[in-house]
């Protein structure tokens, strides 16, 4: 999965935040920043991707066999790992209800992991990459349209694109 669009975009977003955030903070604000370690047992690499308004974080980690899995870290530090059906799991968004959106498989399919742990999947012929989910259960992301073209999509709670 090295070089995937999701990993490249995620890395660019994290790098941008790390590079530009300190410049926007006053010295007093910068002194208040605290870092929390996200440690997934057995992980070789951990990639936090999204955070909601309750300081709950989702992302993915790589295990010893270089397989990618999803995780949820709640504000109290509890970590739950999960996999979408059948393949590489790439969470990319979380709302305030702990619904997590992301992609899995090849070609990529979309998923929403609900707070009770159930996973709803959705697909399009060429593939979808959901990147965000809001508090109305709408997801947004990229939709492969064929011939190397991508288009954006907005998917409603009921599943309509």
Coordinates of N, CA and C in Angstrom, one line a residue:
X1 N 0.8 -1.2 0.0 CA 0.0 0.0 0.0 C 0.9 1.3 0.0
X2 N 2.2 1.1 0.0 CA 3.1 2.3 0.0 C 2.8 3.1 -1.2
X3 N 2.7 4.4 -1.0 CA 2.5 5.4 -2.1 C 1.0 5.5 -2.5
X4 N 0.1 5.0 -1.6 CA -1.3 5.1 -1.9 C -1.7 6.6 -1.8
X5 N -2.8 7.0 -2.6 CA -3.2 8.4 -2.5 C -3.6 8.8 -1.1
X6 N -4.3 7.8 -0.3 CA -4.7 8.1 1.0 C -3.5 8.4 1.9
X7 N -2.5 7.5 1.9 CA -1.3 7.7 2.7 C -0.6 9.0 2.4
X8 N -0.5 9.3 1.1 CA 0.2 10.5 0.6 C -0.5 11.8 1.1
X9 N -1.9 11.8 1.0 CA -2.6 12.9 1.4 C -2.6 13.1 2.9
X10 N -2.7 11.9 3.6 CA -2.6 12.0 5.1 C -1.3 12.5 5.6
X11 N -0.2 12.0 5.0 CA 1.1 12.5 5.4 C 1.3 14.0 5.1
X12 N 0.8 14.4 4.0 CA 0.9 15.8 3.6 C 0.1 16.7 4.6
X13 N -1.1 16.2 5.0 CA -1.9 17.0 6.0 C -1.3 17.1 7.3
X14 N -0.7 15.9 7.8 CA -0.1 15.9 9.1 C 1.2 16.8 9.0
X15 N 1.9 16.7 8.0 CA 3.1 17.6 7.9 C 2.8 19.0 7.8
X16 N 1.7 19.4 7.1 CA 1.3 20.8 7.0 C 0.9 21.3 8.4
X17 N 0.2 20.5 9.1 CA -0.2 20.9 10.5 C 1.0 21.1 11.4
X18 N 1.9 20.2 11.3 CA 3.1 20.3 12.1 C 4.0 21.5 11.8
X19 N 4.0 21.8 10.5 CA 4.9 22.9 10.0 C 4.3 24.3 10.3
X20 N 3.0 24.4 10.1 CA 2.4 25.7 10.1 C 1.7 26.1 11.4
X21 N 1.3 25.1 12.2 CA 0.5 25.4 13.4 C 1.4 26.2 14.4
X22 N 2.6 25.9 14.7 CA 3.4 26.7 15.7 C 3.5 28.2 15.3
X23 N 3.5 28.5 14.0 CA 3.6 29.9 13.6 C 2.4 30.6 13.9
X24 N 1.2 29.9 14.0 CA 0.0 30.6 14.2 C -0.3 30.8 15.7
X25 N 0.4 30.2 16.6 CA 0.2 30.3 18.0 C 1.1 31.3 18.7
X26 N 0.5 32.0 19.7 CA 1.4 32.9 20.4 C 2.3 32.1 21.3
X27 N 3.3 32.7 21.9 CA 4.2 31.9 22.8 C 3.5 31.3 23.9
X28 N 2.4 32.0 24.5 CA 1.7 31.4 25.6 C 0.9 30.2 25.2
X29 N 0.2 30.3 24.0 CA -0.5 29.1 23.5 C 0.4 28.0 23.2
X30 N 1.5 28.2 22.6 CA 2.5 27.2 22.2 C 2.9 26.4 23.5
X31 N 3.1 27.1 24.6 CA 3.5 26.4 25.8 C 2.4 25.5 26.4
X32 N 1.2 25.7 26.0 CA 0.1 24.8 26.5 C -0.1 23.5 25.7
X33 N 0.6 23.4 24.6 CA 0.4 22.2 23.7 C 1.0 21.0 24.4
X34 N 0.2 19.9 24.5 CA 0.6 18.7 25.1 C 0.4 17.6 24.0
X35 N 1.3 16.7 24.0 CA 1.2 15.6 23.0 C 0.8 14.3 23.8
X36 N 0.0 13.5 23.2 CA -0.4 12.2 23.8 C 0.1 11.1 22.9
X37 N 0.7 10.2 23.5 CA 1.2 9.0 22.7 C 0.1 8.1 22.4
X38 N 0.0 7.7 21.1 CA -0.9 6.7 20.7 C -0.1 5.4 20.4
X39 N -0.3 4.4 21.3 CA 0.5 3.2 21.2 C -0.4 2.0 21.0
X40 N -0.3 1.4 19.8 CA -1.1 0.3 19.5 C -0.2 -1.0 19.7
X41 N -0.6 -1.9 20.6 CA 0.3 -3.0 20.9 C 0.5 -3.8 19.6
X42 N 1.8 -4.2 19.3 CA 2.2 -4.9 18.1 C 2.3 -4.1 16.9
X43 N 2.1 -2.8 16.9 CA 2.2 -2.0 15.7 C 3.6 -1.6 15.5
X44 N 4.0 -1.6 14.2 CA 5.3 -1.1 13.8 C 5.3 0.4 13.5
X45 N 4.1 0.9 13.0 CA 3.9 2.3 12.6 C 2.4 2.6 13.0
X46 N 2.2 3.8 13.4 CA 0.8 4.3 13.7 C 0.6 5.6 13.0
X47 N -0.6 5.7 12.4 CA -0.9 6.9 11.6 C -2.3 7.5 12.1
X48 N -2.3 8.4 13.0 CA -3.5 9.1 13.4 C -4.0 10.0 12.2
X49 N -5.2 9.9 11.8 CA -5.7 10.6 10.6 C -6.7 11.7 10.9
X50 N -7.6 11.4 11.8 CA -8.7 12.3 12.1 C -9.1 12.4 13.6
X51 N -9.6 13.5 14.0 CA -10.1 13.7 15.4 C -11.4 14.4 15.4
X52 N -12.3 14.1 16.3 CA -13.6 14.7 16.4 C -13.5 15.8 17.6
X53 N -14.7 16.3 17.9 CA -14.8 17.4 18.9 C -14.7 16.8 20.3
X54 N -14.6 15.5 20.5 CA -14.4 14.9 21.8 C -13.0 14.4 22.0
X55 N -12.1 14.8 21.2 CA -10.7 14.3 21.3 C -10.6 12.8 21.1
X56 N -11.4 12.2 20.2 CA -11.4 10.8 19.8 C -10.7 10.8 18.5
X57 N -9.7 9.9 18.4 CA -8.9 9.9 17.2 C -9.1 8.5 16.4
X58 N -9.1 8.6 15.1 CA -9.0 7.4 14.3 C -7.9 7.5 13.3
X59 N -7.5 6.3 12.9 CA -6.4 6.2 11.9 C -6.1 4.8 11.7
X60 N -4.9 4.5 11.2 CA -4.5 3.1 11.0 C -3.1 2.8 11.5
X61 N -2.8 1.6 11.6 CA -1.5 1.1 12.0 C -1.1 -0.1 11.2
X62 N 0.2 -0.3 11.2 CA 0.8 -1.4 10.4 C 1.3 -2.4 11.5
X63 N 0.9 -3.7 11.2 CA 1.4 -4.8 12.2 C 2.7 -5.3 11.7
X64 N 3.2 -6.3 12.4 CA 4.5 -6.9 12.1 C 4.6 -7.5 10.7
X65 N 3.4 -8.0 10.2 CA 3.4 -8.6 8.9 C 3.1 -7.5 7.8
X66 N 3.2 -6.2 8.2 CA 3.0 -5.1 7.2 C 1.5 -5.0 6.7
X67 N 0.6 -5.5 7.6 CA -0.8 -5.4 7.2 C -1.4 -4.2 7.9
X68 N -2.3 -3.4 7.2 CA -2.9 -2.2 7.7 C -4.2 -2.5 8.4
X69 N -4.4 -1.9 9.6 CA -5.6 -2.1 10.4 C -6.1 -0.7 10.9
X70 N -7.4 -0.6 11.2 CA -7.9 0.7 11.7 C -7.9 0.7 13.3
X71 N -7.9 1.9 13.8 CA -8.1 2.0 15.3 C -8.9 3.2 15.6
X72 N -9.5 3.2 16.8 CA -10.2 4.3 17.5 C -9.5 4.5 18.8
X73 N -9.1 5.7 19.1 CA -8.6 6.0 20.5 C -9.6 7.0 21.1
X74 N -10.2 6.6 22.2 CA -11.1 7.5 22.9 C -10.4 8.5 23.7
X75 N -11.0 9.5 24.2 CA -10.4 10.6 25.0 C -9.8 10.0 26.3
X76 N -10.3 8.9 26.8 CA -9.7 8.4 28.0 C -8.5 7.5 27.8
X77 N -8.1 7.3 26.5 CA -6.9 6.5 26.1 C -7.2 5.1 25.7
X78 N -8.5 4.7 25.8 CA -8.9 3.4 25.3 C -8.7 3.2 23.8
X79 N -8.0 2.2 23.4 CA -7.8 1.9 22.0 C -8.5 0.7 21.6
X80 N -9.3 0.8 20.5 CA -10.0 -0.3 19.9 C -9.5 -0.4 18.5
X81 N -9.1 -1.6 18.1 CA -8.7 -1.9 16.7 C -9.8 -2.6 16.0
X82 N -9.8 -2.4 14.6 CA -10.8 -3.0 13.8 C -10.3 -3.2 12.4
X83 N -11.0 -4.0 11.7 CA -10.8 -4.2 10.3 C -12.1 -4.2 9.5
X84 N -12.1 -3.6 8.3 CA -13.2 -3.7 7.4 C -13.1 -5.1 6.8
X85 N -14.2 -5.6 6.2 CA -14.1 -6.9 5.7 C -13.0 -7.2 4.6
X86 N -12.3 -8.2 4.9 CA -11.4 -8.8 3.8 C -10.1 -8.1 3.5
X87 N -9.8 -6.9 3.9 CA -8.6 -6.3 3.4 C -8.1 -5.1 4.2
X88 N -7.1 -4.4 3.6 CA -6.5 -3.3 4.2 C -7.5 -2.3 4.7
X89 N -7.4 -1.8 5.9 CA -8.4 -0.8 6.4 C -7.8 0.5 6.6
X90 N -8.4 1.6 6.0 CA -7.9 2.9 6.0 C -8.9 3.9 6.5
X91 N -9.1 4.1 7.8 CA -10.0 5.1 8.3 C -9.5 6.5 8.0
X92 N -10.4 7.4 7.7 CA -10.0 8.7 7.3 C -10.9 9.9 7.9
X93 N -12.0 9.5 8.6 CA -12.8 10.6 9.2 C -13.6 10.0 10.4
X94 N -13.9 10.9 11.3 CA -14.7 10.5 12.5 C -15.6 11.6 12.9
X95 N -16.9 11.3 13.2 CA -17.8 12.4 13.6 C -17.9 12.3 15.2
X96 N -18.7 13.2 15.7 CA -18.9 13.3 17.2 C -19.6 12.1 17.8
X97 N -20.3 11.3 17.0 CA -20.9 10.1 17.5 C -20.1 8.9 17.4
X98 N -18.8 9.0 17.0 CA -17.8 7.9 16.8 C -18.1 7.1 15.6
X99 N -18.9 7.6 14.6 CA -18.9 6.9 13.3 C -17.7 7.2 12.6
X100 N -17.0 6.2 12.0 CA -15.7 6.3 11.3 C -15.9 6.0 9.9
X101 N -15.5 6.8 9.0 CA -15.5 6.6 7.5 C -14.1 6.3 7.0
X102 N -14.1 5.5 6.0 CA -12.8 5.2 5.4 C -12.9 4.2 4.2
X103 N -11.8 3.7 3.8 CA -11.8 2.8 2.6 C -11.1 1.5 3.0
X104 N -11.3 0.5 2.1 CA -10.7 -0.8 2.3 C -10.7 -1.5 0.9
X105 N -9.9 -2.5 0.7 CA -9.9 -3.4 -0.4 C -9.2 -2.8 -1.6
X106 N -9.3 -3.5 -2.7 CA -8.7 -3.1 -4.0 C -9.5 -3.7 -5.1
X107 N -10.3 -2.9 -6.0 CA -10.4 -1.5 -5.9 C -11.0 -1.0 -4.6
X108 N -10.8 0.2 -4.2 CA -11.2 0.6 -2.9 C -12.7 0.7 -2.8
X109 N -13.2 0.2 -1.6 CA -14.6 0.4 -1.3 C -14.7 1.2 0.0
X110 N -15.9 1.8 0.2 CA -16.0 2.6 1.4 C -16.6 1.9 2.5
X111 N -16.4 2.4 3.8 CA -17.0 1.8 4.9 C -17.4 2.9 5.9
X112 N -18.3 2.6 6.7 CA -18.6 3.4 7.9 C -18.7 2.4 9.1
X113 N -17.8 2.6 10.1 CA -17.9 1.8 11.3 C -18.7 2.6 12.3
X114 N -19.8 2.0 12.7 CA -20.7 2.6 13.7 C -20.2 2.4 15.1
X115 N -20.6 3.2 16.1 CA -20.1 3.1 17.5 C -20.3 1.7 18.1
X116 N -21.3 1.0 17.6 CA -21.5 -0.4 18.2 C -20.6 -1.4 17.6
X117 N -19.7 -1.0 16.7 CA -18.7 -1.9 16.1 C -19.1 -2.5 14.7
X118 N -20.4 -2.3 14.4 CA -20.8 -2.8 13.1 C -20.2 -2.0 11.9
X119 N -20.0 -2.6 10.8 CA -19.4 -1.9 9.7 C -20.3 -2.0 8.5
X120 N -20.7 -0.9 8.0 CA -21.5 -0.7 6.8 C -20.5 -0.5 5.6
X121 N -20.7 -1.2 4.5 CA -19.8 -1.0 3.3 C -20.6 -0.5 2.2
X122 N -19.9 0.2 1.3 CA -20.5 0.7 0.0 C -19.4 0.8 -1.0
X123 N -19.8 0.6 -2.3 CA -18.8 0.5 -3.4 C -19.4 1.2 -4.6
X124 N -18.5 1.5 -5.5 CA -18.8 1.9 -6.9 C -17.9 1.1 -7.8
X125 N -18.2 1.0 -9.0 CA -17.5 0.1 -9.9 C -16.0 0.3 -9.9
X126 N -15.6 1.6 -10.0 CA -14.1 1.9 -10.2 C -13.5 2.1 -8.8
X127 N -14.2 2.4 -7.8 CA -13.7 2.6 -6.4 C -14.1 3.9 -5.8
X128 N -14.1 3.9 -4.5 CA -14.4 5.1 -3.7 C -13.4 5.3 -2.6
X129 N -13.1 6.5 -2.3 CA -12.2 6.8 -1.1 C -13.0 7.9 -0.2
X130 N -13.8 7.4 0.8 CA -14.4 8.4 1.7 C -13.3 9.0 2.5
X131 N -13.3 10.3 2.7 CA -12.3 11.0 3.5 C -12.9 11.7 4.8
X132 N -14.2 12.0 4.8 CA -14.8 12.7 5.9 C -16.2 12.2 6.2
X133 N -16.6 12.4 7.4 CA -18.0 12.1 7.8 C -18.4 13.1 8.8
X134 N -19.7 13.7 8.6 CA -20.1 14.7 9.5 C -21.2 14.1 10.5
X135 N -21.7 15.0 11.3 CA -22.6 14.5 12.3 C -24.0 14.2 11.8
X136 N -24.2 14.4 10.5 CA -25.5 14.0 9.8 C -25.3 12.7 9.1
X137 N -24.1 12.0 9.3 CA -23.8 10.7 8.6 C -23.6 10.9 7.1
X138 N -23.3 12.1 6.7 CA -22.9 12.3 5.3 C -21.4 12.1 5.1
X139 N -21.0 11.4 4.1 CA -19.6 11.1 3.8 C -19.2 11.9 2.5
X140 N -18.0 12.3 2.5 CA -17.5 13.0 1.3 C -16.1 12.4 0.9
X141 N -15.8 12.3 -0.3 CA -14.5 11.8 -0.7 C -14.3 11.8 -2.2
X142 N -13.5 10.9 -2.7 CA -13.2 10.8 -4.1 C -13.9 9.5 -4.7
X143 N -14.3 9.7 -5.9 CA -15.0 8.6 -6.6 C -14.2 8.4 -7.9
X144 N -13.7 7.2 -8.1 CA -13.0 7.0 -9.4 C -14.0 6.8 -10.5
X145 N -13.8 7.6 -11.6 CA -14.8 7.7 -12.7 C -14.3 6.9 -13.9
X146 N -13.2 6.3 -13.8 CA -12.6 5.6 -15.0 C -11.7 6.5 -15.8
X147 N -10.8 5.9 -16.6 CA -9.9 6.6 -17.5 C -8.9 7.4 -16.6
X148 N -8.6 7.0 -15.4 CA -7.7 7.8 -14.6 C -8.3 9.0 -14.0
X149 N -9.6 9.2 -14.1 CA -10.3 10.5 -13.6 C -10.9 10.2 -12.3
X150 N -10.9 11.2 -11.4 CA -11.6 11.1 -10.2 C -12.6 12.3 -10.1
X151 N -13.6 12.1 -9.3 CA -14.6 13.1 -9.0 C -14.9 13.1 -7.5
X152 N -15.3 14.2 -7.0 CA -15.7 14.2 -5.6 C -17.1 13.6 -5.5
X153 N -17.4 13.2 -4.3 CA -18.8 12.7 -4.0 C -19.2 13.1 -2.6
X154 N -20.5 13.2 -2.5 CA -21.2 13.4 -1.2 C -22.2 12.3 -1.1
X155 N -22.2 11.5 -0.1 CA -23.1 10.4 0.1 C -23.9 10.6 1.3
X156 N -25.3 10.5 1.1 CA -26.2 10.8 2.2 C -26.2 9.7 3.2
X157 N -26.8 9.9 4.4 CA -27.0 8.9 5.4 C -27.7 7.6 4.8
X158 N -28.6 7.8 4.0 CA -29.3 6.7 3.3 C -28.6 6.0 2.3
X159 N -27.4 6.5 1.9 CA -26.6 5.8 0.9 C -26.7 6.3 -0.5
X160 N -27.4 7.4 -0.7 CA -27.5 8.0 -2.0 C -26.3 8.9 -2.3
X161 N -25.7 8.7 -3.5 CA -24.5 9.5 -4.0 C -25.0 10.7 -4.7

